[in-house]
PDB file of C-alpha atoms in Angstrom:
ATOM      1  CA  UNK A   1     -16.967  10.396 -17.765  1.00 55.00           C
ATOM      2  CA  UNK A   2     -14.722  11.456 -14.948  1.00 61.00           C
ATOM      3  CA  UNK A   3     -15.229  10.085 -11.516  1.00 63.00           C
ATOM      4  CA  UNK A   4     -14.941  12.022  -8.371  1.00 70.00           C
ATOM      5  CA  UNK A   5     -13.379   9.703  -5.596  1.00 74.00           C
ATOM      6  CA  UNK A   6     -13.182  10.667  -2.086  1.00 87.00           C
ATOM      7  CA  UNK A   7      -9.872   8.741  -1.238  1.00 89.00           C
ATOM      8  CA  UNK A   8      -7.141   8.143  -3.793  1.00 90.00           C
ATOM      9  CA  UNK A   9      -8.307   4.200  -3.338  1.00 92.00           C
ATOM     10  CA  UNK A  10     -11.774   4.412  -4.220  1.00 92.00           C
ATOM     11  CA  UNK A  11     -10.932   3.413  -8.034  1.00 89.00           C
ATOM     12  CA  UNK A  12     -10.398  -0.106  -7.566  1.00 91.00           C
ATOM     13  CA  UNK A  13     -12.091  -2.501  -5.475  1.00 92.00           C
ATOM     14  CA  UNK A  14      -9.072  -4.572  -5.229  1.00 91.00           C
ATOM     15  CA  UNK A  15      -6.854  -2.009  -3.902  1.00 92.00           C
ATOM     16  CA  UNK A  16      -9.864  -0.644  -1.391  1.00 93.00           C
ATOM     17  CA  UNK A  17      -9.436  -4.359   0.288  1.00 92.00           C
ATOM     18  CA  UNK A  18      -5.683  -4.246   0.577  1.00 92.00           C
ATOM     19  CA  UNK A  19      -5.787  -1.027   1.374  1.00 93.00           C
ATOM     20  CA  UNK A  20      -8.612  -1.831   4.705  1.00 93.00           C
ATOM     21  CA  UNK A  21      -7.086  -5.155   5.486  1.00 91.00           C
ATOM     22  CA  UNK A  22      -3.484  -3.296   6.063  1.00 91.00           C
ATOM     23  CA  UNK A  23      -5.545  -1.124   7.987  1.00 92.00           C
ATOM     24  CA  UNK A  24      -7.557  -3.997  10.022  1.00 90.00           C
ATOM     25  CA  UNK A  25      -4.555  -5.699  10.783  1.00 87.00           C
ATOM     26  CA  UNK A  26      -1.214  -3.859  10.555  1.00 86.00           C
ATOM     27  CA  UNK A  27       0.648  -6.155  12.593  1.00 86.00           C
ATOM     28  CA  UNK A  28      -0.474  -9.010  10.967  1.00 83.00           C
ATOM     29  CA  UNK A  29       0.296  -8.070   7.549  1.00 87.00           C
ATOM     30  CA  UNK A  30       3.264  -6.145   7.753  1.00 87.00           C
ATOM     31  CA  UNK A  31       5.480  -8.907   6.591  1.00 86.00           C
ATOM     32  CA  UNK A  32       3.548  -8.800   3.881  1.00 84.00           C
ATOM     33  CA  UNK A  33       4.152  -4.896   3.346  1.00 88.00           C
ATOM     34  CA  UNK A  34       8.149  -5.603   3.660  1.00 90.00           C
ATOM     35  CA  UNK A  35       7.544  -7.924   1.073  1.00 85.00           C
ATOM     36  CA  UNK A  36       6.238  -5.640  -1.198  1.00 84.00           C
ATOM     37  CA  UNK A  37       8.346  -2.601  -0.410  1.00 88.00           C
ATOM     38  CA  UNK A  38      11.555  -5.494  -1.089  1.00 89.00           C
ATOM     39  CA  UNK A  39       9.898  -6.536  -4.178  1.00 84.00           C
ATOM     40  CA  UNK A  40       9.743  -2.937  -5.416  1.00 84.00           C
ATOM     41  CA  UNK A  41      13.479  -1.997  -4.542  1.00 87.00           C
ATOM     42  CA  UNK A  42      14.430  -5.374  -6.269  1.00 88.00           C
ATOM     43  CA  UNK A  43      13.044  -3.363  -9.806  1.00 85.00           C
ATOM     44  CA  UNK A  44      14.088   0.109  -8.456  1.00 85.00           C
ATOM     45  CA  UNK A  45      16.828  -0.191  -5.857  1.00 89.00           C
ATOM     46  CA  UNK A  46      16.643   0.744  -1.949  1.00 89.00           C
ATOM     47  CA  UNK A  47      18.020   3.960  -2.696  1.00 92.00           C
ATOM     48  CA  UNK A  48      15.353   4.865  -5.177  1.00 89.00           C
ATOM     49  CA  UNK A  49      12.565   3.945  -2.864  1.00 88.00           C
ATOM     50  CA  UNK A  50      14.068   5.601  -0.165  1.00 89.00           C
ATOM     51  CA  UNK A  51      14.925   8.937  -2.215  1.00 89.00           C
ATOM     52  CA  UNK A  52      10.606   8.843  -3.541  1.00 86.00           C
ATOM     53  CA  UNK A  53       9.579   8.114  -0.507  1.00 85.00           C
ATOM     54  CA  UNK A  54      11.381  11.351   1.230  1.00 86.00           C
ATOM     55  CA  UNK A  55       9.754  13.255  -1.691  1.00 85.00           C
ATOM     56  CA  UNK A  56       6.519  12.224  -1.499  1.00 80.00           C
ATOM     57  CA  UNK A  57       6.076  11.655   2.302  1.00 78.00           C
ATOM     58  CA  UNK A  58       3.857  14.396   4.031  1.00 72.00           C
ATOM     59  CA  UNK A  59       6.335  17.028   6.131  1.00 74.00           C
ATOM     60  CA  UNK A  60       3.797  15.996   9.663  1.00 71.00           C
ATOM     61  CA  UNK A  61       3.624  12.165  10.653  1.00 67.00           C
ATOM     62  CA  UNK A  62       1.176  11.145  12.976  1.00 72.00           C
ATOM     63  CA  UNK A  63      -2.220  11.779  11.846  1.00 81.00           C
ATOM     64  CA  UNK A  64      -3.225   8.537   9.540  1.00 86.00           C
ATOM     65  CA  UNK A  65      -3.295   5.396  10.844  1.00 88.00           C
ATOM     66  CA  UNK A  66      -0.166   4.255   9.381  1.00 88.00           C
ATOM     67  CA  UNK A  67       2.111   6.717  10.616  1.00 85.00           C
ATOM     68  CA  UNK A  68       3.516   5.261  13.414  1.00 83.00           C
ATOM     69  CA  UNK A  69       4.895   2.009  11.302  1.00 88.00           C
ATOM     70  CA  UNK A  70       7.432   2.872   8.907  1.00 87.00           C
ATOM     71  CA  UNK A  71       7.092   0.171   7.044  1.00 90.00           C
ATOM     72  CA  UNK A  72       3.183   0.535   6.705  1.00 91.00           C
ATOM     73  CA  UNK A  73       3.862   3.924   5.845  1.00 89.00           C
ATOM     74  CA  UNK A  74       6.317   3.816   3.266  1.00 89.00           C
ATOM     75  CA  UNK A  75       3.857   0.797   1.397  1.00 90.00           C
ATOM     76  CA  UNK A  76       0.476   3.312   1.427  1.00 91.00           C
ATOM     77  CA  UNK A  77       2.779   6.178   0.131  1.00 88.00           C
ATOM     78  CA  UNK A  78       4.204   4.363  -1.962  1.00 87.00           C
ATOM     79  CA  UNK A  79       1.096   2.851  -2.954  1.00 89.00           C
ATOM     80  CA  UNK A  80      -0.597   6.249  -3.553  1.00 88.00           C
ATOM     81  CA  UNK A  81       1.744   7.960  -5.480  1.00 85.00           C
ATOM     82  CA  UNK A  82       2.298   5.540  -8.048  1.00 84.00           C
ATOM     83  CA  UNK A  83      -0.115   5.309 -11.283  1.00 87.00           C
ATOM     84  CA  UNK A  84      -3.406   3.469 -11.201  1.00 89.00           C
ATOM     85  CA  UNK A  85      -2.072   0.551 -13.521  1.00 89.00           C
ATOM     86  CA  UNK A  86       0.790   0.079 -11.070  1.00 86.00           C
ATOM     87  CA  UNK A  87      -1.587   0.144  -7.955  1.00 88.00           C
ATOM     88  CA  UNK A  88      -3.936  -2.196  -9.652  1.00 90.00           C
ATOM     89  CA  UNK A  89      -1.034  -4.766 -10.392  1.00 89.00           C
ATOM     90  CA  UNK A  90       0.327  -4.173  -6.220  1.00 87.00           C
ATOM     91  CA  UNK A  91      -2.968  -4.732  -5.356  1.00 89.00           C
ATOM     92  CA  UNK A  92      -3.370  -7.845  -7.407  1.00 90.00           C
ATOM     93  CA  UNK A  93       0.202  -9.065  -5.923  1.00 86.00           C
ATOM     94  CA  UNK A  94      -0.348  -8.463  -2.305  1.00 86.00           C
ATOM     95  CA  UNK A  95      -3.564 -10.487  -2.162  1.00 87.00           C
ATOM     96  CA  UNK A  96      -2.369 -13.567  -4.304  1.00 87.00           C
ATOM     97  CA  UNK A  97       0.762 -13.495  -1.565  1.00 83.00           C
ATOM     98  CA  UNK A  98      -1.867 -13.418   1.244  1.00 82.00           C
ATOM     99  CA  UNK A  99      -3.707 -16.035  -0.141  1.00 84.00           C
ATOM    100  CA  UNK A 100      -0.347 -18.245  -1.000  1.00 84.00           C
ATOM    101  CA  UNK A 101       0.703 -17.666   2.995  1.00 78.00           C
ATOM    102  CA  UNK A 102      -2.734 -19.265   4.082  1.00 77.00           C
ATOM    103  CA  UNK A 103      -4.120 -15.717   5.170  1.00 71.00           C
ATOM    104  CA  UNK A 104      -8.074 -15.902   4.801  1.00 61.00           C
ATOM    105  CA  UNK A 105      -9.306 -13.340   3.038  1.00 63.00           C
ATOM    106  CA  UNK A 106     -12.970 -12.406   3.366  1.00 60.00           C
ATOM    107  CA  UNK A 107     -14.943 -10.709   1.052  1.00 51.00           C
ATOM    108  CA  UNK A 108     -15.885  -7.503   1.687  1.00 48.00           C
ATOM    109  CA  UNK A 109     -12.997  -6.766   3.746  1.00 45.00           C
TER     110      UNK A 109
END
């Protein structure tokens, strides 16, 4: 059966949360999303991230709410462009490193 989402997100519950609490609280969280985007040019390099996030990033800025951070917006490209098995595993990272750095995180979120 082949499921129709509306936003690339809607496949994994997991990855809906991390993708609304970035959302709820950018500022907050966006030492968490240098984390990540660190962890992932550890495996890949800086220059690799860089280079896929050029290609991938929309040609207009401004119209999500993650735009205006770079760093916000390089982690949901980033996050949306790679496969679901990678996403899943992301999503399962970023909320095990909120929960190690004390952030309470509600359900339903």
């Amino acid at each position: 059966m082949v499921h129709s989402y509306k936003r690339w997100y809607d496949h994994d519950p997991l990855l809906m949360q991390v993708i609304e609490l970035l959302k709820s609280y950018p500022n907050e969280l966006k030492v968490q999303a240098e984390y990540f985007l660190k962890k992932v040019e550890e495996q890949v390099s800086k220059e690799a991230v860089d280079r896929f996030y050029d290609m991938v990033r929309p040609m207009i800025l401004g119209n999500r709410w993650y735009d205006a951070d770079p760093v916000l917006s390089k982690t949901v490209e980033l996050l949306r462009v790679v496969p679901q098995e990678v996403q899943k595993m992301a999503a399962d990272n970023f909320i095990a490193a909120l929960k190690e750095s004390g952030v309470v995180i509600e359900k339903g979120t």
